[in-house]
Coordinates of C-alpha atoms in Angstrom, one line a residue:
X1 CA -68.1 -15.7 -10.3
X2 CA -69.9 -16.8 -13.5
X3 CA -71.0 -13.2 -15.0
X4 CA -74.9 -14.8 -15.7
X5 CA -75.3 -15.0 -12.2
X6 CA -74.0 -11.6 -10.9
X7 CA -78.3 -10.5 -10.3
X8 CA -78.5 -12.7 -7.6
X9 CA -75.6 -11.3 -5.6
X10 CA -77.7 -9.0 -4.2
X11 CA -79.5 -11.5 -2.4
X12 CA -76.7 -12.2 0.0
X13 CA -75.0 -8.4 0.3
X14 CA -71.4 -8.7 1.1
X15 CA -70.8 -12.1 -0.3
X16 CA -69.6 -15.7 0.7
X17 CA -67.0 -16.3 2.5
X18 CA -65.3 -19.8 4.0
X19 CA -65.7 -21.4 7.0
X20 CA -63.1 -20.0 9.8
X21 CA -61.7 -23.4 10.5
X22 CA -61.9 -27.0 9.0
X23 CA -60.8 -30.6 9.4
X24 CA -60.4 -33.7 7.5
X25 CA -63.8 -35.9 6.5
X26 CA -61.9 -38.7 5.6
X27 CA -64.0 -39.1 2.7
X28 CA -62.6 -38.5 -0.4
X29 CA -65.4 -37.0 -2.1
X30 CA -65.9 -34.7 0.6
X31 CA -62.7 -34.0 1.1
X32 CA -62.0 -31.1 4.2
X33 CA -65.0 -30.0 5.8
X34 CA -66.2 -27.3 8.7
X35 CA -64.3 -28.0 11.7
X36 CA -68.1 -28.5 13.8
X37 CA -69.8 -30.6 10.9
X38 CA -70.0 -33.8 11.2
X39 CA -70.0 -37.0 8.6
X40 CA -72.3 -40.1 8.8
X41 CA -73.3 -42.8 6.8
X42 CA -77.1 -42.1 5.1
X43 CA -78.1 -45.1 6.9
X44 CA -77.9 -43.7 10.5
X45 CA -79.8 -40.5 8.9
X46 CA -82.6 -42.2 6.8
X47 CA -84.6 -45.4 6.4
X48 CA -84.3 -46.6 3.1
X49 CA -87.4 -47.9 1.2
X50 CA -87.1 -50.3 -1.8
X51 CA -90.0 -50.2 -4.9
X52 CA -92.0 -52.7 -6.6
X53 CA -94.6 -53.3 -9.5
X54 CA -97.7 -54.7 -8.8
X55 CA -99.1 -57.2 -11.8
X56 CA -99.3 -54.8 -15.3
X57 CA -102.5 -57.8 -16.2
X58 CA -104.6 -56.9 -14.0
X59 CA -106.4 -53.5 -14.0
X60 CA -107.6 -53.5 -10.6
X61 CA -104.3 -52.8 -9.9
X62 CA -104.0 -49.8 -11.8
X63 CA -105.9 -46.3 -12.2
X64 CA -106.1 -45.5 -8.4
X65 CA -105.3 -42.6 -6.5
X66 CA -101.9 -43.4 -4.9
X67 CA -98.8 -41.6 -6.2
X68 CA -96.0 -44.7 -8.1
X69 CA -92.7 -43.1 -9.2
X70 CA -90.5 -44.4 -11.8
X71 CA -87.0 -43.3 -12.8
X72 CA -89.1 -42.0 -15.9
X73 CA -91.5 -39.3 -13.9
X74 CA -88.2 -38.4 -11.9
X75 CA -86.2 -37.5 -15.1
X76 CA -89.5 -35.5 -16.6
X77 CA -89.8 -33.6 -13.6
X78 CA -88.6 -29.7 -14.0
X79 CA -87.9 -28.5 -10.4
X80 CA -87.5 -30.2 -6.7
X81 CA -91.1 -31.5 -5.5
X82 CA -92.8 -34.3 -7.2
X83 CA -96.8 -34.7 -7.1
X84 CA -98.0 -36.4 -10.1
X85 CA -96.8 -39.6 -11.4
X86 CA -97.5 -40.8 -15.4
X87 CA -99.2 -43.9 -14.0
X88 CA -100.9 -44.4 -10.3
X89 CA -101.9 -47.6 -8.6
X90 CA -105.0 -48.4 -6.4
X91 CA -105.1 -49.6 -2.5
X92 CA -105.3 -53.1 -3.9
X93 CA -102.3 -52.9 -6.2
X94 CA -100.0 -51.9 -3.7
X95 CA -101.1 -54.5 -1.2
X96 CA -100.3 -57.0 -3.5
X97 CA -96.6 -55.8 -4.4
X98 CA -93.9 -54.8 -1.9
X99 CA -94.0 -51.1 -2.4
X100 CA -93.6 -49.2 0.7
X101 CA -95.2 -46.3 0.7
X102 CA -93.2 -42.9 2.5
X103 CA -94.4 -39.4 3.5
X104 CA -94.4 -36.2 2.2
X105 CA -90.9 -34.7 2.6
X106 CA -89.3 -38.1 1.4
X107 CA -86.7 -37.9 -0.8
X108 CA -87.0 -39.9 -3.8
X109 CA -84.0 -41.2 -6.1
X110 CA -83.4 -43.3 -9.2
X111 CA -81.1 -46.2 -8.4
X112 CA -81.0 -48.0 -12.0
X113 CA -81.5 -46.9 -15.8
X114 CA -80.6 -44.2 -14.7
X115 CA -78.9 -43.3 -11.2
X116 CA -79.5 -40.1 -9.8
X117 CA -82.4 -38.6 -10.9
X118 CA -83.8 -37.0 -7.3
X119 CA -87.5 -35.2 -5.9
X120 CA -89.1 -34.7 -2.7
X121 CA -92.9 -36.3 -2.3
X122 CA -95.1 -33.7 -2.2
X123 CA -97.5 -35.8 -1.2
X124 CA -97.2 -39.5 -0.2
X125 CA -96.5 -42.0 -2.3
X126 CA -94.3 -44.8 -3.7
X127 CA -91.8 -46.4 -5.8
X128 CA -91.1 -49.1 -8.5
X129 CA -88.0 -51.0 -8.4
X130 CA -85.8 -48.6 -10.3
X131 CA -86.1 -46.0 -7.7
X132 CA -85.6 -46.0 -3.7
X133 CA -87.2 -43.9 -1.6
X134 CA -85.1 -42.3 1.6
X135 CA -87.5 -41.7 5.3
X136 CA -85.6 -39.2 7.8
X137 CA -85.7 -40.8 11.0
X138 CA -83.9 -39.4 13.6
X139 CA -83.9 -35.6 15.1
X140 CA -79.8 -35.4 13.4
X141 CA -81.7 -34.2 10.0
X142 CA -83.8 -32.3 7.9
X143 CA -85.5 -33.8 5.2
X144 CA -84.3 -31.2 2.8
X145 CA -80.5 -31.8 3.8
X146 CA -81.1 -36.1 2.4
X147 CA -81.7 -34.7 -1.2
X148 CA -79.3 -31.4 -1.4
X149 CA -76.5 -33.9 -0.3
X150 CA -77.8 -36.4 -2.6
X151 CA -78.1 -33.7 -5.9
X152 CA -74.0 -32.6 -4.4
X153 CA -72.8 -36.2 -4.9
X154 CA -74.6 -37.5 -7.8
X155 CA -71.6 -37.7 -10.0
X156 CA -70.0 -39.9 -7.2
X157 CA -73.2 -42.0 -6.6
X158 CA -73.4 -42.8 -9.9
X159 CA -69.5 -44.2 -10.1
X160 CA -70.8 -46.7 -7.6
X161 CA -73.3 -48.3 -9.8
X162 CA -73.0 -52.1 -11.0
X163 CA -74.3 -54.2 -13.4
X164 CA -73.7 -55.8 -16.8
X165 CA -77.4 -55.0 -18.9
X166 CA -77.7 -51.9 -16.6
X167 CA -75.9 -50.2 -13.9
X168 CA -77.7 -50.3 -11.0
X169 CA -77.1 -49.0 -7.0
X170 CA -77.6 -51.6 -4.3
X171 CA -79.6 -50.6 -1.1
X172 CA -76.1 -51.3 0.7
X173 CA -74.2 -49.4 -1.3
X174 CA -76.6 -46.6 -0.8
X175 CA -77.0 -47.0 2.9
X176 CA -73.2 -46.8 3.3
X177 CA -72.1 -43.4 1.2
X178 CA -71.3 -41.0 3.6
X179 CA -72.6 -37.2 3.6
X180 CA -71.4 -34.4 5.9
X181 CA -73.8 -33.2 8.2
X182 CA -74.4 -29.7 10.2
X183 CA -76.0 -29.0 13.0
X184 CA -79.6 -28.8 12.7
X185 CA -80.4 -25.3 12.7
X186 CA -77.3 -24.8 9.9
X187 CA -78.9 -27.9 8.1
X188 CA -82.4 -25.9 8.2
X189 CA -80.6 -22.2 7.1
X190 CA -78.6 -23.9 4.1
X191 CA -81.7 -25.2 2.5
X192 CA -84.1 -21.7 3.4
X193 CA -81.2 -20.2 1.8
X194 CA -80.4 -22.4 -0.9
X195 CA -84.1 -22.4 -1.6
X196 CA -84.5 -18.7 -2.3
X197 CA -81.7 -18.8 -4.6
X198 CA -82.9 -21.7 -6.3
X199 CA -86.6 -19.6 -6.7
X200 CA -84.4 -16.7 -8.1
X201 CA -82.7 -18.6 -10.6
X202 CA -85.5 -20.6 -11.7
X203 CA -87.7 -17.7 -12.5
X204 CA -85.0 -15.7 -14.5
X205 CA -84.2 -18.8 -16.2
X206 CA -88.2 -19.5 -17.2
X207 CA -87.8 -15.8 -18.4
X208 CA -84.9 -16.3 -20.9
X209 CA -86.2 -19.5 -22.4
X210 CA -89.8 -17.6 -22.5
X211 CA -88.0 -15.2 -24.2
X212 CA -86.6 -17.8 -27.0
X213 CA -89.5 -18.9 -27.5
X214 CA -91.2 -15.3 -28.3
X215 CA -88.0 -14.5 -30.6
X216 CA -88.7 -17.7 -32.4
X217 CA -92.7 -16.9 -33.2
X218 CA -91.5 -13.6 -34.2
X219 CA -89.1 -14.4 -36.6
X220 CA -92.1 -17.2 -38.2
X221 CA -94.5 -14.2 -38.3
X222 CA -92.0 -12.0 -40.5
X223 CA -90.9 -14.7 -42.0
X224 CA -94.4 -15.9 -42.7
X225 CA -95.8 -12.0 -43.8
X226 CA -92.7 -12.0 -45.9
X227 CA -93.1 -14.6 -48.6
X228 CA -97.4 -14.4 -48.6
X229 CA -96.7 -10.7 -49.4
X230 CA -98.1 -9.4 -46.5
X231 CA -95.4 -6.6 -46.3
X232 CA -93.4 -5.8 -49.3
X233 CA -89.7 -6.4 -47.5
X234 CA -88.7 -3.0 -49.6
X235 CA -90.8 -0.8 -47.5
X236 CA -91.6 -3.0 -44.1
X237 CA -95.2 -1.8 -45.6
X238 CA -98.0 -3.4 -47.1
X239 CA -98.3 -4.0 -50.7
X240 CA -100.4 -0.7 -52.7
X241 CA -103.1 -3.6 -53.9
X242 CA -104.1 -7.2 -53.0
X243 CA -106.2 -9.6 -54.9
X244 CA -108.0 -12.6 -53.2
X245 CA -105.6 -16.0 -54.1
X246 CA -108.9 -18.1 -54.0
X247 CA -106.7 -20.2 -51.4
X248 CA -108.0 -20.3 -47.9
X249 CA -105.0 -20.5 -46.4
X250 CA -103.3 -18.1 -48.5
X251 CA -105.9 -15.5 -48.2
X252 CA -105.6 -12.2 -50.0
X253 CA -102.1 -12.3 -52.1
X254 CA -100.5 -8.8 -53.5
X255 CA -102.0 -8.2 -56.9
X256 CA -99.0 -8.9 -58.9
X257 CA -98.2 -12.3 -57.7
X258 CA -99.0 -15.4 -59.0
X259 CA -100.9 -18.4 -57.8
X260 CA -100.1 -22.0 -59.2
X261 CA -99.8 -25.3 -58.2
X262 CA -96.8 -26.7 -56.7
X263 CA -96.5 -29.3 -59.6
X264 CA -96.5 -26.8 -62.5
X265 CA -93.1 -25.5 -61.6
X266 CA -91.6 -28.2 -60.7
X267 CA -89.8 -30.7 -63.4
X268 CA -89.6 -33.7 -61.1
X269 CA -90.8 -34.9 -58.2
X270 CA -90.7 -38.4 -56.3
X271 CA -91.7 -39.7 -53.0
X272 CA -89.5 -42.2 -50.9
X273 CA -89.8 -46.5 -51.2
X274 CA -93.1 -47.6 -49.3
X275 CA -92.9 -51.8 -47.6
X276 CA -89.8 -53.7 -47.2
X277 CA -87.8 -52.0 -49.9
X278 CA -86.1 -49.5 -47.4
X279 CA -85.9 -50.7 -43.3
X280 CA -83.4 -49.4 -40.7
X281 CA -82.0 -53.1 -41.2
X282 CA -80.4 -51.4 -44.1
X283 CA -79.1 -48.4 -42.2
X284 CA -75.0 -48.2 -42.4
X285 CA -72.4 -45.7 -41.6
X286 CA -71.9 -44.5 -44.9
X287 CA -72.8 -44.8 -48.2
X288 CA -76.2 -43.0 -49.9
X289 CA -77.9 -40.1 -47.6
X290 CA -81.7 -41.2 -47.1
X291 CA -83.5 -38.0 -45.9
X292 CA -85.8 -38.4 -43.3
X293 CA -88.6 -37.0 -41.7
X294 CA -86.6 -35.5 -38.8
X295 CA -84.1 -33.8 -41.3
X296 CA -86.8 -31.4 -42.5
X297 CA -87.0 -28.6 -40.7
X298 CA -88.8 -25.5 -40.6
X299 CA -87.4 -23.9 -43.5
X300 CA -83.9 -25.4 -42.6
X301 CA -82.2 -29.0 -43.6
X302 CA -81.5 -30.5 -40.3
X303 CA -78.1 -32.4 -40.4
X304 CA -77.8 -33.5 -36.9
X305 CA -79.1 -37.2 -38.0
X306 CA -78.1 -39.1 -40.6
X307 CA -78.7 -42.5 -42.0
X308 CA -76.8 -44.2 -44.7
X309 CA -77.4 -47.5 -47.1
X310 CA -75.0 -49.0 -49.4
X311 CA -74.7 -47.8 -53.3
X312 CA -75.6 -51.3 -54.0
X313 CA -79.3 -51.4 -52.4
X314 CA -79.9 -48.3 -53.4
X315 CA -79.4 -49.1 -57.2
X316 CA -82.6 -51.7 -56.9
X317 CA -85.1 -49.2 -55.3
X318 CA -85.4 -46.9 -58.4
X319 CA -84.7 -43.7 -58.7
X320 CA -85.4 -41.7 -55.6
X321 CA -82.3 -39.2 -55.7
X322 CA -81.8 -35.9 -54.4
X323 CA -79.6 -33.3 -55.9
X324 CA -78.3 -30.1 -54.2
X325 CA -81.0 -27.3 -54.1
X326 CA -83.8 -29.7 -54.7
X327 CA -87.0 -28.9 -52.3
X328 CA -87.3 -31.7 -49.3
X329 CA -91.3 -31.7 -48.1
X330 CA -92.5 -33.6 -45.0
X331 CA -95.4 -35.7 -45.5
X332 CA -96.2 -36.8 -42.1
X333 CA -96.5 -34.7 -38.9
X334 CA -98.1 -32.9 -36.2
X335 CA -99.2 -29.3 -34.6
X336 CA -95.4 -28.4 -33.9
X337 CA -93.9 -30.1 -36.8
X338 CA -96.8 -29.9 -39.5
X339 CA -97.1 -32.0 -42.4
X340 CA -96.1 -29.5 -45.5
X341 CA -93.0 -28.3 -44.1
X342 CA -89.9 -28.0 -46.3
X343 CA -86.3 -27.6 -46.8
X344 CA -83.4 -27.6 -49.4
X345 CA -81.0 -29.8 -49.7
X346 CA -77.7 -28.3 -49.2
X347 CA -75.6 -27.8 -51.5
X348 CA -72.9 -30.4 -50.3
X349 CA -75.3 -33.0 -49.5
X350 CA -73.6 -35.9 -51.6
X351 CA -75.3 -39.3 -52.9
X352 CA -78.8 -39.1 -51.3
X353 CA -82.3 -40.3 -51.5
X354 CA -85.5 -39.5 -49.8
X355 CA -87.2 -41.9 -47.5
X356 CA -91.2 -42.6 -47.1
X357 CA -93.0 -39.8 -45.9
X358 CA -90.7 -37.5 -47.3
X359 CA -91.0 -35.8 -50.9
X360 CA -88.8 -34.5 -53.2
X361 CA -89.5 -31.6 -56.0
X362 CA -86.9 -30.2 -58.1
X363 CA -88.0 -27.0 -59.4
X364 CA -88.0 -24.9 -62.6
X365 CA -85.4 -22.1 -61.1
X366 CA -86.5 -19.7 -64.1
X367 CA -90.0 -19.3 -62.0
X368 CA -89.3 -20.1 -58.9
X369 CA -86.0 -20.0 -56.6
X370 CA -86.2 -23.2 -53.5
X371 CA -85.4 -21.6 -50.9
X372 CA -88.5 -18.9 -51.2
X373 CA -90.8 -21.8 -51.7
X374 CA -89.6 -23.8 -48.9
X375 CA -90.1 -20.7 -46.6
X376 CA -93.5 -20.1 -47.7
X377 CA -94.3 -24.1 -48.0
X378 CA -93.2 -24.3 -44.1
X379 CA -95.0 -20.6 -43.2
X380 CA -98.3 -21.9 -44.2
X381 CA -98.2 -25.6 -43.8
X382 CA -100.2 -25.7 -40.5
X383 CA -102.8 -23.8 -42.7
X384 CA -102.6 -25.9 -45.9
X385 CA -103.1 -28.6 -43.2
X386 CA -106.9 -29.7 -44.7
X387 CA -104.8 -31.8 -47.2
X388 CA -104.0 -33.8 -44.9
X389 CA -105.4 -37.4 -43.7
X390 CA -105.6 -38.9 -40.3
X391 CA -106.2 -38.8 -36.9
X392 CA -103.5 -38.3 -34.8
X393 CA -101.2 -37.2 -36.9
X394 CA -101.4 -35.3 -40.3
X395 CA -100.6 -36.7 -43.4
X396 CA -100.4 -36.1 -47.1
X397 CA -99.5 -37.8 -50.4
X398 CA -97.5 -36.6 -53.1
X399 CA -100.2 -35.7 -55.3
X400 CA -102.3 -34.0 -52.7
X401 CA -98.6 -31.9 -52.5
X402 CA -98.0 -31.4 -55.9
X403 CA -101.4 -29.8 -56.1
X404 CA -101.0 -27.7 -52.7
X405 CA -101.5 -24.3 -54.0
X406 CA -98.3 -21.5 -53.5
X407 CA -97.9 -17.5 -54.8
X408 CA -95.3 -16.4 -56.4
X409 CA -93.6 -13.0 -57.0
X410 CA -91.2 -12.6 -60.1
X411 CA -87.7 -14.0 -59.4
X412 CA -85.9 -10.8 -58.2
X413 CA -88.9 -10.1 -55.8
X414 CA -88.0 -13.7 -54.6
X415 CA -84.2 -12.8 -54.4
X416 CA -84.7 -9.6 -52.1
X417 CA -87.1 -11.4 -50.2
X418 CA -84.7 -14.0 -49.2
X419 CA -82.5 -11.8 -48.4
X420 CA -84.7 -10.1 -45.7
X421 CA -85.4 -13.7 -44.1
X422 CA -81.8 -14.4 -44.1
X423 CA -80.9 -11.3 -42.1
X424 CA -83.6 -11.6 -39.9
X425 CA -83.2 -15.1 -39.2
X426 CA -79.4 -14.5 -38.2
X427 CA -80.8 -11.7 -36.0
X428 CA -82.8 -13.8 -34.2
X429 CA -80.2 -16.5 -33.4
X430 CA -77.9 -14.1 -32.5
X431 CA -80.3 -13.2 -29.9
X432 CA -81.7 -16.5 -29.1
X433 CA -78.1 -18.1 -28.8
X434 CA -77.2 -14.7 -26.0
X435 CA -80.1 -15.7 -24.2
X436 CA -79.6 -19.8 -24.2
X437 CA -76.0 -18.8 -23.2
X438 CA -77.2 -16.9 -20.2
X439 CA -79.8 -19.9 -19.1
X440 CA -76.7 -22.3 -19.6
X441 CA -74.2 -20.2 -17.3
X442 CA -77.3 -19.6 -14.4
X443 CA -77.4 -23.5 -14.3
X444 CA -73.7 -23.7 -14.1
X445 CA -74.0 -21.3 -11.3
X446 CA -76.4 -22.8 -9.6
X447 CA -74.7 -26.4 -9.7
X448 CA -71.8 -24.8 -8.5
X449 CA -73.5 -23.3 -5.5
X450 CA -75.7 -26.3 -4.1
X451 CA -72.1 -28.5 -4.1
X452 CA -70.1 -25.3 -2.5
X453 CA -72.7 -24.5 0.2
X454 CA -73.9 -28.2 1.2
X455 CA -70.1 -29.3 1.4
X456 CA -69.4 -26.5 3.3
X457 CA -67.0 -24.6 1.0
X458 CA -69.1 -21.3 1.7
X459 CA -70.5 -20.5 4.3
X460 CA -74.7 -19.1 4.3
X461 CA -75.6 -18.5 7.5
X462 CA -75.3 -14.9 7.9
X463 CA -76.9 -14.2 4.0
X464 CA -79.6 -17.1 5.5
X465 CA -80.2 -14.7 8.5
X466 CA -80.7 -11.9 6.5
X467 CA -83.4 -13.1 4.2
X468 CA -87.4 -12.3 5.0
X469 CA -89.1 -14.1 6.5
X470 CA -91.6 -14.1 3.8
X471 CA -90.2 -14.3 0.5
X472 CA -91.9 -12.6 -2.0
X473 CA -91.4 -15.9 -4.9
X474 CA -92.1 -18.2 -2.1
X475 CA -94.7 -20.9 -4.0
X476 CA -92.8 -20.3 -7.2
X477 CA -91.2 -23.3 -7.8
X478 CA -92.9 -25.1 -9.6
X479 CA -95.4 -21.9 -11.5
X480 CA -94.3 -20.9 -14.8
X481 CA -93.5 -17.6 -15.5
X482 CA -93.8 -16.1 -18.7
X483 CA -93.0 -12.4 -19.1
X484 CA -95.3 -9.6 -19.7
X485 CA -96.0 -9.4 -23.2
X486 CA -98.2 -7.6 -25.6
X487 CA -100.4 -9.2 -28.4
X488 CA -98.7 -7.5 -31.2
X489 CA -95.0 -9.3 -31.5
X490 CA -93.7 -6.5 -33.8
X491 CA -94.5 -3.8 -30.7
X492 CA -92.4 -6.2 -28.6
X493 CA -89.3 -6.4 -30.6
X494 CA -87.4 -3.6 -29.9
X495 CA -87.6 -4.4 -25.9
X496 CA -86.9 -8.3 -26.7
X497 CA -84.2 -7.6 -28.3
X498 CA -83.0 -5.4 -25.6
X499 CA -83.6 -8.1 -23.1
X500 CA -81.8 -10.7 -25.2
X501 CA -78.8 -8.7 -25.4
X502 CA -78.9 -7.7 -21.7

């Protein structure tokens, strides 16, 4: 038993056990199943509905009230029941395609770019021609038992997709898998049970990653009280006298720092090529680093994504070069990845260059160390955001940037002060990597259990018997959860990190 998911053994006391006798499916995928279950082909259990599109021209057609799934709203969905679709179509679009529209309990399945993304209408509705949508019709099923043994053989499913631009799974070949089917009243106590679990897991999973989430605004608001001198990191106290920095943003600054434009300690800066100079036509495997927008990070150089172009093009677009420890500053973002953020360039970063949008400022290291003003350049950047220009997006210039207004401390102030981030920041992602490990093992778990129970590996229907008959999460699917916290993130560490380490 995976150790994430031992909480929820208490749910079915005295455990899982086999079925007492079994036979062979002749299916390979299904391999040996309970003596009394039988196998059919999803064809004799459910009427299979193809999608269509009505005209994308004509906007009578679009807007309305009925519910049109794509594979896209199936792979956004997080959970089991689908209401809400990104785009809807009236009464007179879907007359004028061959959309069938099915009824609430229908299960709903991708069958091209990608297979095997799965829901169950909440509501009626209907399909475009990536997905199909599957109608119980006879008394031998419930509609719940079409998608659990759908989600069990998706893998399997998926092998039987063809195609040459896509792979795609024909209504035949849908119509003809084979699942393995229980009697009725088993079929209904699989999925009650299989649904409480499912609740369970769910909700301790929204937990943890609610829980990542207030780990990682924590460690911004120390980090952020850190280098504006909000605390001094000696004491975990405030500073014996403050000053007002004259910077909105900034706000009142301890009394002995400094407050100076970004371009006064820097001794060189540079933006990346704007027009046709630099395209992703010139992208290769190797050759010159270009830095772009998504390898800023908050605070940290993101080196998941890199981009290359040859020594030779680079030598006609002028000097743009980066150098290890140089400061890397976005000039283009949003809310969650504001304009102003900034990194340093490691230290084994190689030939590179910075891109448009992204800024480069190398530093004079006798006032001011990189990696303090990248923290405090990313910590305040969604406040320093009235620099920037446009509507959807923010943006700024280098100029606007090399005017943007930081405070400084002396250099060893700096030092200790990044030391304190540092430790705190490994903290955290000790803490945040125990909890992401935990949500990763409870979806193992809970993979493991759906294919188990609904191929008849363990049998449920005593722990089914035993559950209330009012669940107490019942209506939780789909709600999220977040757990009880207090206004104050510093009051809530202590029990966070307890929780994290649990």
């Amino acid at each position: 038993m995976i150790d994430g998911a031992k909480p929820f053994l208490g749910m079915r006391a005295g455990g899982l056990r086999p079925y007492p006798a079994y036979r062979d499916s002749g299916v390979e995928w299904l391999g040996r199943v309970p003596e009394h279950w039988e196998v059919r082909r999803l064809k004799g259990l459910a009427k299979i509905l193809n999608g269509a599109t009505p005209a994308s021209g004509r906007r009578e057609y679009w807007g309305g009230d009925i519910l049109w799934l794509t594979p896209e709203d199936l792979g956004r969905l997080r959970g089991r029941d689908i209401r809400q679709s990104r785009r809807s179509i009236t009464r007179v679009g879907y007359e004028s395609c061959g959309s069938t529209l099915a009824p609430v309990g229908s299960t709903v399945m991708s069958t091209r770019a990608p297979i095997g993304h799965l829901a169950i209408l909440g509501r009626e509705g209907c399909t475009n021609q990536g997905c199909r949508l599957l109608v119980p019709e006879n008394d031998a099923v419930v509609p719940e038992w079409v998608y659990l043994g759908l989600l069990t053989a998706r893998s399997e499913l998926q092998a039987l997709g063809q195609g040459t631009t896509f792979a795609e799974l024909s209504r035949d070949a849908l119509g003809a898998f084979a699942l393995s089917l229980p009697p009725l009243s088993e079929q209904t106590a699989i999925a009650r049970f299989l649904e409480a679990a499912d609740r369970r897991i769910r909700r301790y999973i929204r937990a943890k990653e609610r829980l990542v989430e207030l780990l990682e605004e924590r460690k911004r608001a120390l980090i952020h009280e850190a280098v504006t001198g909000r605390i001094d990191v000696r004491t975990g106290q405030p500073y014996p006298a403050y000053k007002d920095s004259g910077v909105e943003w900034l706000g009142k600054v301890p009394e002995h720092w400094g407050v100076v434009p970004l371009g006064r300690i820097a001794v060189a800066r540079c933006d990346g090529p704007f027009g046709s100079g630099l395209k992703s036509s010139h992208y290769m495997d190797r050759g010159v680093r270009v830095v772009r927008l998504q390898n800023i990070g908050h605070g940290e150089f993101r080196n998941d994504d890199s981009a290359f172009i040859s020594a030779e093009h680079y030598s006609t677009l002028g000097d743009h070069s980066v150098v290890p420890e140089d400061i890397l500053i976005a000039g283009l973002g949003d809310r969650n990845h504001p304009a102003g953020r900034a990194c340093v360039a490691p230290r084994d970063i190689g030939p590179t260059m910075v891109k448009a949008d992204c800024f480069r400022f190398r530093l004079d290291r006798s006032q001011a160390l990189p990696r303090f003003v990248a923290l405090q350049l990313t910590a305040t950047a969604l406040g320093a955001a009235g620099l920037s220009r446009g509507a959807t997006r923010q943006r700024i210039n280098l100029s606007g940037t090399a005017g943007r207004r930081i405070t400084l401390p002396t250099i060893q102030q700096q030092k200790s002060i990044i030391e304190y981030v540092t430790r705190e920041i490994v903290s955290t992602s000790m803490l945040q990597g125990n909890a992401e490990r935990q949500i990763a093992l409870l979806r193992e778990y809970r993979t493991r259990l759906i294919a188990d129970v609904v191929t008849g590996k363990l049998d449920v229907r005593e722990a089914a018997a035993r559950l209330p008959e009012t669940d107490p999460l019942a209506g939780d699917r789909d709600r999220a959860d977040p757990i009880r916290t207090e206004s104050n993130l510093h009051s809530t560490a202590h029990d966070m990190m307890k929780e994290a380490s649990a």
